[in-house]
Short mmCIF file of C-alpha atoms and ligand atoms in Angstrom, two decimals:
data_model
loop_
_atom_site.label_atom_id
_atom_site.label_comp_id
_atom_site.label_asym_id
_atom_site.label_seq_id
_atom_site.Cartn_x
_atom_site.Cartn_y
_atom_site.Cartn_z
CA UNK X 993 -21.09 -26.25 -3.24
CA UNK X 994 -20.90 -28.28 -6.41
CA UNK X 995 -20.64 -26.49 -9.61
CA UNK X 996 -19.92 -22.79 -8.00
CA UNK X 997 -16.14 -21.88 -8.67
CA UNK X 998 -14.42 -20.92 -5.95
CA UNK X 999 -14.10 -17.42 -4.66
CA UNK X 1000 -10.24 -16.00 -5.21
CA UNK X 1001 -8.97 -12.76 -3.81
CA UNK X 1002 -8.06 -11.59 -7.22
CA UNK X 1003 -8.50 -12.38 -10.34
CA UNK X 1004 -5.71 -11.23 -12.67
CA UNK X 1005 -6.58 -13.46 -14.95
CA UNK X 1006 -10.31 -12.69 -15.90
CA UNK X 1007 -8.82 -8.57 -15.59
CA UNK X 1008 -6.07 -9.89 -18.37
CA UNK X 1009 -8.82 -11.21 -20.76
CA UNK X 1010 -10.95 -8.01 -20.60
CA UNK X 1011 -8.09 -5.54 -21.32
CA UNK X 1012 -5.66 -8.30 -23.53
CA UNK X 1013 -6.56 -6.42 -26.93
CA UNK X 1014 -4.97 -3.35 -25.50
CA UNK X 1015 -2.10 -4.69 -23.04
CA UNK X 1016 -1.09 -6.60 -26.04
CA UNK X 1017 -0.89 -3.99 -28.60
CA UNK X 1018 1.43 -1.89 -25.80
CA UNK X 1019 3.64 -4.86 -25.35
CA UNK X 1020 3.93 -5.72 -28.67
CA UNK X 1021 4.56 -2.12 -29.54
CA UNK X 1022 7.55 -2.15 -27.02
CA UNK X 1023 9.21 -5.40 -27.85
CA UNK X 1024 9.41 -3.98 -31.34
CA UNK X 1025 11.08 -1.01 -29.66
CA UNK X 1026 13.55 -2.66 -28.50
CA UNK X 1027 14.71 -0.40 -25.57
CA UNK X 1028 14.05 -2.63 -22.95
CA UNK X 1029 15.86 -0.61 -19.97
CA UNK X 1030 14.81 3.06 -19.48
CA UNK X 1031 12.71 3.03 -22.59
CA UNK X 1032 10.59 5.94 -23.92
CA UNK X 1033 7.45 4.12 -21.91
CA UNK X 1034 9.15 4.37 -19.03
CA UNK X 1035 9.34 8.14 -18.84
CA UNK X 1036 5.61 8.54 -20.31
CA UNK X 1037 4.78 6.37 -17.74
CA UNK X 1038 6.34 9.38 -14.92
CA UNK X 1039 4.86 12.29 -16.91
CA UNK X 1040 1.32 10.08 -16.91
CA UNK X 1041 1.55 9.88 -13.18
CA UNK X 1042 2.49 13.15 -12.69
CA UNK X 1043 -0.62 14.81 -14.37
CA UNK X 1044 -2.85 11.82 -12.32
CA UNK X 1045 -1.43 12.82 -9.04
CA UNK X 1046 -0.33 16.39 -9.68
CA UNK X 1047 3.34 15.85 -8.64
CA UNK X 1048 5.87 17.34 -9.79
CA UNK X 1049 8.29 14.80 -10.03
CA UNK X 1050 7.66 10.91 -10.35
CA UNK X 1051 11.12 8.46 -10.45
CA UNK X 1052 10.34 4.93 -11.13
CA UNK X 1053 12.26 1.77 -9.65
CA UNK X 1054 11.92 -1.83 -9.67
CA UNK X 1055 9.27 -2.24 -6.69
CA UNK X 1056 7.97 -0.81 -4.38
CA UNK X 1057 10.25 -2.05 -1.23
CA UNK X 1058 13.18 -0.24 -3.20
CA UNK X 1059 10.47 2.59 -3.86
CA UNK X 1060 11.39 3.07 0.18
CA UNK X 1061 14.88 2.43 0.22
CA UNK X 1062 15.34 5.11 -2.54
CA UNK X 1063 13.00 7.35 -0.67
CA UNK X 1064 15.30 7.23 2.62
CA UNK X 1065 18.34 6.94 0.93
CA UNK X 1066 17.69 10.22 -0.20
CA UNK X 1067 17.26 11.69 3.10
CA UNK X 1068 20.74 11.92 4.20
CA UNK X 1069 20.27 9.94 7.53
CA UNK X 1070 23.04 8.94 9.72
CA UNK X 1071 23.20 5.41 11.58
CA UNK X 1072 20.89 5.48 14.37
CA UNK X 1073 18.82 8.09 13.54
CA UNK X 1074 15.28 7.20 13.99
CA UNK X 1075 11.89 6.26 11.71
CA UNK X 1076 8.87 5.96 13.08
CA UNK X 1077 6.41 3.57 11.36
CA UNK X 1078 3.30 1.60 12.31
CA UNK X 1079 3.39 -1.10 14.00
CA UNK X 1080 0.51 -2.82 12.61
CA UNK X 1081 1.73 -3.03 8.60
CA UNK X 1082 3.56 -5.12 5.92
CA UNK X 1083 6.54 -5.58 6.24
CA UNK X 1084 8.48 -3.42 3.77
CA UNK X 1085 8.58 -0.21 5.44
CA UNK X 1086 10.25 -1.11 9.05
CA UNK X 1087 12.43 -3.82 7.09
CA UNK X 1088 14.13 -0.83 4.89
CA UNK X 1089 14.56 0.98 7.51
CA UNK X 1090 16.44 -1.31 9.47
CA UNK X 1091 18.54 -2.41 6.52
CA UNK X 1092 19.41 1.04 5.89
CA UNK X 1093 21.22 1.50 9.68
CA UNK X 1094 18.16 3.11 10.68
CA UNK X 1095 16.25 2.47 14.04
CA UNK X 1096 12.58 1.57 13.51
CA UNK X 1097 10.20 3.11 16.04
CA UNK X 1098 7.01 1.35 16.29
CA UNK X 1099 3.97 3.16 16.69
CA UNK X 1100 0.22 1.77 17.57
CA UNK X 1101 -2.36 2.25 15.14
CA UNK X 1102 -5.66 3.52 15.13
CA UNK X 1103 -8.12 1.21 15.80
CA UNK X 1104 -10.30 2.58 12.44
CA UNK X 1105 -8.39 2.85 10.11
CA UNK X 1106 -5.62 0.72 10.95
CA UNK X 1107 -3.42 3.35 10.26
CA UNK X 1108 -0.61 4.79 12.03
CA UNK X 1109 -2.22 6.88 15.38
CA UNK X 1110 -1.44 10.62 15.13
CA UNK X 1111 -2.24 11.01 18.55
CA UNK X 1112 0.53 8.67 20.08
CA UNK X 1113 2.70 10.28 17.15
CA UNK X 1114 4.27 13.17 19.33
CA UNK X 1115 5.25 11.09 22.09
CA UNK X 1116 7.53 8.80 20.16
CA UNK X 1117 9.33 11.09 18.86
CA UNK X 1118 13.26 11.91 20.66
CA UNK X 1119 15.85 13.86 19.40
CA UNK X 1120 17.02 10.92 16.64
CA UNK X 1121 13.79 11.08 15.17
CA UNK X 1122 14.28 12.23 11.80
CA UNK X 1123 11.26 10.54 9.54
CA UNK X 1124 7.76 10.12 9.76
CA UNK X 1125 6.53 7.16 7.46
CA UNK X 1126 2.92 6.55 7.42
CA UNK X 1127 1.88 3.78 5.48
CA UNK X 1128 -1.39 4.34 4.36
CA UNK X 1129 -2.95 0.17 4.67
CA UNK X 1130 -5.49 -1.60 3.08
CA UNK X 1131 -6.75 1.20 0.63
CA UNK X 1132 -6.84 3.93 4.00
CA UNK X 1133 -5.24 7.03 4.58
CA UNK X 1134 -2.91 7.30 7.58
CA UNK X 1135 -4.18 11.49 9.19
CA UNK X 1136 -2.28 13.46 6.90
CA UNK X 1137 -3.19 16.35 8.50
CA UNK X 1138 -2.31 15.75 11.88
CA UNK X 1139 0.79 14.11 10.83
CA UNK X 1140 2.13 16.59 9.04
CA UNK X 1141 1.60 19.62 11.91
CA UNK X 1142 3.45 17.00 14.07
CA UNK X 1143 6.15 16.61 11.68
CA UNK X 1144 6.71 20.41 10.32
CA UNK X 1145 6.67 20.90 14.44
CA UNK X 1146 9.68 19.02 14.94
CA UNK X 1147 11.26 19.89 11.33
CA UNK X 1148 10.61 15.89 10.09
CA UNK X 1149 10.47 14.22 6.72
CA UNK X 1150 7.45 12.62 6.15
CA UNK X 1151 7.53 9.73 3.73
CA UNK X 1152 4.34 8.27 3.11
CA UNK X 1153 4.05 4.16 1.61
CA UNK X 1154 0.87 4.40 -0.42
CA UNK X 1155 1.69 1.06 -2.02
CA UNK X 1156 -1.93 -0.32 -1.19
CA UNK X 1157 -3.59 3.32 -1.81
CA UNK X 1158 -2.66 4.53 -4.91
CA UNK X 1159 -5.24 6.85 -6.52
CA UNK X 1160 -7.03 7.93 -3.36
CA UNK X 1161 -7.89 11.52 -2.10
CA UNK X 1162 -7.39 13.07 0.61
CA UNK X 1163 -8.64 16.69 2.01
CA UNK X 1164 -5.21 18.16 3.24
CA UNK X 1165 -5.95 21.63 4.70
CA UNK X 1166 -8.56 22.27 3.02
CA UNK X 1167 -7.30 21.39 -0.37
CA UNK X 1168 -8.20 18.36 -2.40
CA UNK X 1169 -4.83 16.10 -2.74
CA UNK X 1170 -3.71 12.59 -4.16
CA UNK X 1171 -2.57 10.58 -1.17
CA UNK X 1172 1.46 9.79 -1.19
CA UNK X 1173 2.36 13.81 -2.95
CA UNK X 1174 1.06 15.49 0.83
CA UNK X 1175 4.68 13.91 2.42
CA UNK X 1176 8.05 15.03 1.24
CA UNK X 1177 8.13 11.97 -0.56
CA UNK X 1178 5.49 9.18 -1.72
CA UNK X 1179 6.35 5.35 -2.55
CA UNK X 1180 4.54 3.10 -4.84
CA UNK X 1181 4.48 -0.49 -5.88
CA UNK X 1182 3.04 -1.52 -8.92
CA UNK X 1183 2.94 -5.42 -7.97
CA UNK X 1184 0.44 -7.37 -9.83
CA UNK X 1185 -2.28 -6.86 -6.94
CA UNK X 1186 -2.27 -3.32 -6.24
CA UNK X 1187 -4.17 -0.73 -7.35
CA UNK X 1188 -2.53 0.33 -10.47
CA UNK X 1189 -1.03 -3.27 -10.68
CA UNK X 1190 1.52 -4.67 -13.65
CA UNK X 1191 2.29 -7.74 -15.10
CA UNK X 1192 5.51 -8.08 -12.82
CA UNK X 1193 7.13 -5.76 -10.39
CA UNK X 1194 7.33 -2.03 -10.31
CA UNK X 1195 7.18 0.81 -8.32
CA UNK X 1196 7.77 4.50 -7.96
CA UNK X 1197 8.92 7.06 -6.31
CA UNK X 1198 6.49 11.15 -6.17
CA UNK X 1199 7.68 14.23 -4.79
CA UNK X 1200 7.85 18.03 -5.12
CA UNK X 1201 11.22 18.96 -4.56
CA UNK X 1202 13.59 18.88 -7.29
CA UNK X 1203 16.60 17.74 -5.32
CA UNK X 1204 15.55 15.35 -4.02
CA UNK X 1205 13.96 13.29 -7.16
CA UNK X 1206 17.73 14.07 -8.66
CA UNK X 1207 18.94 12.84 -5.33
CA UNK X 1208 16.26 9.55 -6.00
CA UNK X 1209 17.33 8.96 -9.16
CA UNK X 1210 20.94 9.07 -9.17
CA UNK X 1211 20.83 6.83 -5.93
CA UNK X 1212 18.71 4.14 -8.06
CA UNK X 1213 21.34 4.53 -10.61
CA UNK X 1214 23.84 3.09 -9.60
CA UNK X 1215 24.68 6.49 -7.19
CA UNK X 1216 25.72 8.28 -10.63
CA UNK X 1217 24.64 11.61 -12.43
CA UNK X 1218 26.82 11.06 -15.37
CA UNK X 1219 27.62 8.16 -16.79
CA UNK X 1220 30.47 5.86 -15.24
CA UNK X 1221 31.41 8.91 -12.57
CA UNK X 1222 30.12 7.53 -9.26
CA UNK X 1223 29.60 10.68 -6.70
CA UNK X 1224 27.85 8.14 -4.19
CA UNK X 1225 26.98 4.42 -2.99
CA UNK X 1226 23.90 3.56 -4.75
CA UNK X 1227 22.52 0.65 -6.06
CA UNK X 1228 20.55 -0.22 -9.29
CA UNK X 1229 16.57 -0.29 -9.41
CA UNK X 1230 14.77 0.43 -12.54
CA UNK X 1231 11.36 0.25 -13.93
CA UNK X 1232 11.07 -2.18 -16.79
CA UNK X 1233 10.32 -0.82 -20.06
CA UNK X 1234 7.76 -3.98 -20.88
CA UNK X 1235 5.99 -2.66 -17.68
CA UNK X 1236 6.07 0.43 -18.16
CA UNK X 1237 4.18 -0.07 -21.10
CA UNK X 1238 1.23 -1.85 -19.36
CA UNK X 1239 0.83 0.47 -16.60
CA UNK X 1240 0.35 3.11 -19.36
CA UNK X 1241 -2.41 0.93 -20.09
CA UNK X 1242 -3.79 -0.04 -17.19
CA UNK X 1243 -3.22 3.72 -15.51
CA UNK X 1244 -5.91 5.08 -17.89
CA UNK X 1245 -8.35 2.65 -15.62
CA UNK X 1246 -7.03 3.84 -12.10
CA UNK X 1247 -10.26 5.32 -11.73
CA UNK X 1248 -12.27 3.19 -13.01
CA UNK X 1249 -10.63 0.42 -10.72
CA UNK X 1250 -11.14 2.02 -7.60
CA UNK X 1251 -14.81 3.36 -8.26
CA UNK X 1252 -15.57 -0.78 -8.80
CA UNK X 1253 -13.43 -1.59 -5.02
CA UNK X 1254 -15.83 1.29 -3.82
CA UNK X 1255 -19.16 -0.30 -5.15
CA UNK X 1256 -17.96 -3.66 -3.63
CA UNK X 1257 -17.17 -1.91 -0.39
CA UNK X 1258 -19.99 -0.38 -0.32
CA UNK X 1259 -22.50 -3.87 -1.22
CA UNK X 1260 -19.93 -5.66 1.76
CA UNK X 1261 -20.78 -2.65 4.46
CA UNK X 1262 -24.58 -2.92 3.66
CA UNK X 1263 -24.55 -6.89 3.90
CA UNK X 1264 -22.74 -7.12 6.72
CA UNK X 1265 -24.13 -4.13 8.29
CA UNK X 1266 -25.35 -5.26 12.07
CA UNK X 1267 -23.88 -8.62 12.84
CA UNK X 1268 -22.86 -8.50 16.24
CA UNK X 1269 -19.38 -10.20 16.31
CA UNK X 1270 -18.29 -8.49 13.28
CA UNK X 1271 -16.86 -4.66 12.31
CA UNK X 1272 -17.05 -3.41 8.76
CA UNK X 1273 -13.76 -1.18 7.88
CA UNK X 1274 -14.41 1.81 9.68
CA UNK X 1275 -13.77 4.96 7.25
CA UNK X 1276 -12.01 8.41 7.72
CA UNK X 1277 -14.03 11.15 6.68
CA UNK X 1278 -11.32 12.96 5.16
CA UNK X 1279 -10.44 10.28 2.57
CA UNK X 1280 -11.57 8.25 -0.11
CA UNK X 1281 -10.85 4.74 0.32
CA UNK X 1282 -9.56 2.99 -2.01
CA UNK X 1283 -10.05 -0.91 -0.57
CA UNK X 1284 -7.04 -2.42 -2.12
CA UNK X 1285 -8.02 -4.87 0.93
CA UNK X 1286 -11.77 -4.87 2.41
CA UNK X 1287 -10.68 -5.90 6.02
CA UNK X 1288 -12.85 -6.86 8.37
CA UNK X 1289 -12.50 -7.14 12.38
CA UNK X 1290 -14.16 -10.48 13.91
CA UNK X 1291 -14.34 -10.37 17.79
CA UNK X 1292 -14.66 -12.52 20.47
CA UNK X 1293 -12.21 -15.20 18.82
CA UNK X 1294 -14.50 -15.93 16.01
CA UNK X 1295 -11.71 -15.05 13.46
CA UNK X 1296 -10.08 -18.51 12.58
CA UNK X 1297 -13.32 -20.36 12.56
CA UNK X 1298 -14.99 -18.44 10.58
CA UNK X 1299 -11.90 -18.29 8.15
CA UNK X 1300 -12.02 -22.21 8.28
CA UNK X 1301 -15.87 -21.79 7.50
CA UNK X 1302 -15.43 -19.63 4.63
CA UNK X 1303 -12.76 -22.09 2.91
CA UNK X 1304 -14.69 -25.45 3.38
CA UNK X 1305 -17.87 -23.10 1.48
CA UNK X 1306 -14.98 -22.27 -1.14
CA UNK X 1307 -14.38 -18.25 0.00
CA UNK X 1308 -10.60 -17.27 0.00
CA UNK X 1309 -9.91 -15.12 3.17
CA UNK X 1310 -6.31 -13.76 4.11
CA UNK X 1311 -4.83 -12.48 7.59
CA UNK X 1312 -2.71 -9.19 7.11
CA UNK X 1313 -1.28 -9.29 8.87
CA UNK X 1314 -0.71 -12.01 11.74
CA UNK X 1315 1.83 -10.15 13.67
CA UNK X 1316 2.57 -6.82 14.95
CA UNK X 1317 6.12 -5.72 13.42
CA UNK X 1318 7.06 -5.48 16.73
CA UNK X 1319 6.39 -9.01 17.95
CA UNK X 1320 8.41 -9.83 14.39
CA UNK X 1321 11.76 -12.13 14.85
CA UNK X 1322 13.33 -9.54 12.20
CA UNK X 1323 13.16 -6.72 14.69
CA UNK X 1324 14.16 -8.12 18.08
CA UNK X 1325 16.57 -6.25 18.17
CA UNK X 1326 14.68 -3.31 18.61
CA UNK X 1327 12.13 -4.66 20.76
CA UNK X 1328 11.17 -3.00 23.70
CA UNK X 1329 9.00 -4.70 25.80
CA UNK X 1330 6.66 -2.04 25.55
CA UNK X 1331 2.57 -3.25 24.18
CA UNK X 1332 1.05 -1.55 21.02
CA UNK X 1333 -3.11 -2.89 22.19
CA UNK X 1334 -4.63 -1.73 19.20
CA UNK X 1335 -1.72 -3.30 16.72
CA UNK X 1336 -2.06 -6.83 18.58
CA UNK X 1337 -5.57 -7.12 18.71
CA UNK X 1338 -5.91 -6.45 15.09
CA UNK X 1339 -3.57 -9.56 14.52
CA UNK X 1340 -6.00 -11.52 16.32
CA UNK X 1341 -9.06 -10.37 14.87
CA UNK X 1342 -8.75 -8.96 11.39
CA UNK X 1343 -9.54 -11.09 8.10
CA UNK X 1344 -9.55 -9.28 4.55
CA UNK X 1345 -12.18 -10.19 2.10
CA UNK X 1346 -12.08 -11.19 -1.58
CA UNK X 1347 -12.02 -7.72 -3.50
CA UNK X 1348 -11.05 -7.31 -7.32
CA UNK X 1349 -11.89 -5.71 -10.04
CA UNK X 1350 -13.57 -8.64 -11.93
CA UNK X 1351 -15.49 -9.28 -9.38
CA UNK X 1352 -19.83 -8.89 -9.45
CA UNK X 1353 -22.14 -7.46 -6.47
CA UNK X 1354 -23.47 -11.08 -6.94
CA UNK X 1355 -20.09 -12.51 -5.89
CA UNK X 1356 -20.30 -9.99 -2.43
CA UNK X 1357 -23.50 -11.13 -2.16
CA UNK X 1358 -22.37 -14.69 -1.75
CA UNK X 1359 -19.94 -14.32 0.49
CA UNK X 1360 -21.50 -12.36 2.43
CA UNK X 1361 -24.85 -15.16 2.56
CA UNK X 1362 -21.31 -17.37 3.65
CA UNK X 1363 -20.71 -15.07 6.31
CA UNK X 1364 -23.79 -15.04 7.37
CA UNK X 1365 -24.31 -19.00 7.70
CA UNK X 1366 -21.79 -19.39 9.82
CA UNK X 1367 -23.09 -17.20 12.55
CA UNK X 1368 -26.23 -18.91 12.01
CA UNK X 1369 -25.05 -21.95 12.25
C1 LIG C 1257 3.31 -4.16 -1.61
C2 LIG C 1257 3.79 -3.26 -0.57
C3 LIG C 1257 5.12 -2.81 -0.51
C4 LIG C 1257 6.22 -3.38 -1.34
O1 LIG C 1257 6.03 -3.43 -2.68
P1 LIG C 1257 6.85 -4.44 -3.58
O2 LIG C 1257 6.63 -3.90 -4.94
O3 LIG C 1257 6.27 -5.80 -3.38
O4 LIG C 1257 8.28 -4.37 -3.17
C5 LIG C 1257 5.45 -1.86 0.42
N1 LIG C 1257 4.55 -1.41 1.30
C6 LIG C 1257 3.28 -1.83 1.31
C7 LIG C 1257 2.33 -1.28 2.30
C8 LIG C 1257 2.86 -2.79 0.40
O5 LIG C 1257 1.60 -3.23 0.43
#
């Protein structure tokens, strides 16, 4: 494959070049500020997400890992008391909660979307339970709906890790919502790679209940309302001011972003559309997804090979995730034995495609003509 570049999974830098005029100008315009922490960017940036996702309230933080720590922090749990997460995920979500005291509960997924199985939902739940927190992977939404009757049934927070799909809708009882404001609380990560991505790390906190953003953002601060009076143990996460100021940028795009993940999507699902060993992601009808990863399945054992295929021809491929979060050495200590299928066979067989803003229906085309050798071959 002389002279054809390779194919990356993103391409920040191409995305840098074609909006540098602008992301400049807002950087610029906040070093010359000079209020580097908690800067007047930094609260546009909440009111500018609060309009997108109609949310009341939006607290930023440093990323989106403490995004969930500030969420559950919040929450008044005691040690022991129980989350229930998917098992099939990054890691963030289960690690918080176990750093926290917590006890993660490991649910399977559906086989999909990936996402956390509202019909196994019910059944883990015990008298600990306290939390419900979907994360909604790859671009998918977790079923809001039937989450949420689960959860109201058996008085539960629900706090929903839409760190890979900000910006997507979702038809919530018959309304039209943003995904991460149906929950008691949403989490966000602004890392480079993500939907709304910055130039660094970032992330954010949504909800509708006052108390509980005051709750958020004291916690974040250092656990205190007024300056140097400490009411509780908190810790310190803030949004950067110099990121802030991109995001504001790059937020006004959000839609623009997604619609070019869809058209990709979209070229990807028709090219690949009817070879046997192979599943496109499968799509739930209530949601728009947003492909922050366009994740294929690969059966029969085909996945490594053709992941080996794809790099000699110069195609970047990933595997989120390798393993279940309940086969991970981190949570042994909650192990129990007990098999998650769906969550294990996705290990084995998933592989996520190159998908980025900068990149052409030409460059889908080629990888899928890639994918397509190898099962001829
Ligand atoms: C990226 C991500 C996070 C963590 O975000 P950071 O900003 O990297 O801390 C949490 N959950 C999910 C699902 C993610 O993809």
């Amino acid at each position: 494959m002389i002279g054809q570049k390779d194919m990356e999974m993103v391409d920040l830098k191409s995305l840098y070049r074609r909006m540098k005029s602008e992301l400049d100008a807002a950087v610029l315009s906040a070093m010359a500020g000079a209020n580097y922490i908690n800067g007047p960017e930094v609260s546009l940036l909440a009111a500018n997400l609060s309009k997108y996702l109609d949310v009341d309230y939006v607290v930023p933080c440093g990323n989106g890992t403490d995004a969930l720590q500030m969420a559950l922090m919040a929450l008044d749990l005691k040690p022991g008391d129980e989350v229930i997460t998917a098992a099939f995920s990054f890691v963030a979500s289960a690690e918080v909660i176990a750093l926290l005291g917590l006890k993660p509960v490991f649910v399977d997924v559906d086989p999909v979307t990936f996402n956390i199985s509202s019909d196994l939902l019910e059944a883990a739940i015990t008298p600990r339970t306290r939390v419900v927190l979907p994360v909604h992977l790859f671009g998918q939404a977790a079923a809001m709906n039937d989450i949420m009757r689960v959860a109201d049934k058996h008085h539960l927070y629900v706090v929903e890790d839409v760190a890979q799909s900000l910006g997507a809708d979702y038809h919530y009882r018959g309304g039209k919502k943003k995904l991460g404001t149906i929950g008691h609380i949403g989490c966000t990560s602004f890392f480079p790679t993500k939907n709304l991505g910055g130039c660094g790390d970032g992330g954010a906190c949504f909800t509708n209940d006052e108390r509980l953003a005051a709750k958020m953002e004291m916690l974040a601060g250092h656990g205190s309302s007024k300056r140097y009076y400490h009411d509780v143990v908190g810790f310190n996460s803030r949004l950067d001011t110099l990121q802030a100021a991109i995001l504001n940028v790059k937020l006004n795009y959000l839609d623009e972003f997604l619609s070019i993940r869809q058209k990709i999507a979209t070229r990807y699902n028709a090219g690949l559309a009817g070879l046997q060993d192979l599943a496109v992601p499968g799509m739930d009808a209530l949601a728009t997804h947003t492909y922050n990863q366009y994740t294929i399945r690969v059966f029969n054992g085909g996945r490594d090979r053709l992941q080996k295929y794809l790099k000699e021809q110069g195609v970047s491929s990933r595997v989120y995730y390798p393993v279940p979060l309940h086969h991970q050495k981190a949570f042994e200590n909650w192990a129990d034995g007990i098999s998650r299928p769906v969550a294990e066979n996705l290990c084995g067989d998933v592989l996520s495609l190159p998908v980025h803003t900068e990149m052409s229906l030409q460059d889908v085309d080629r990888v899928v003509r890639t994918i397509k050798e190898f099962y001829k071959s």
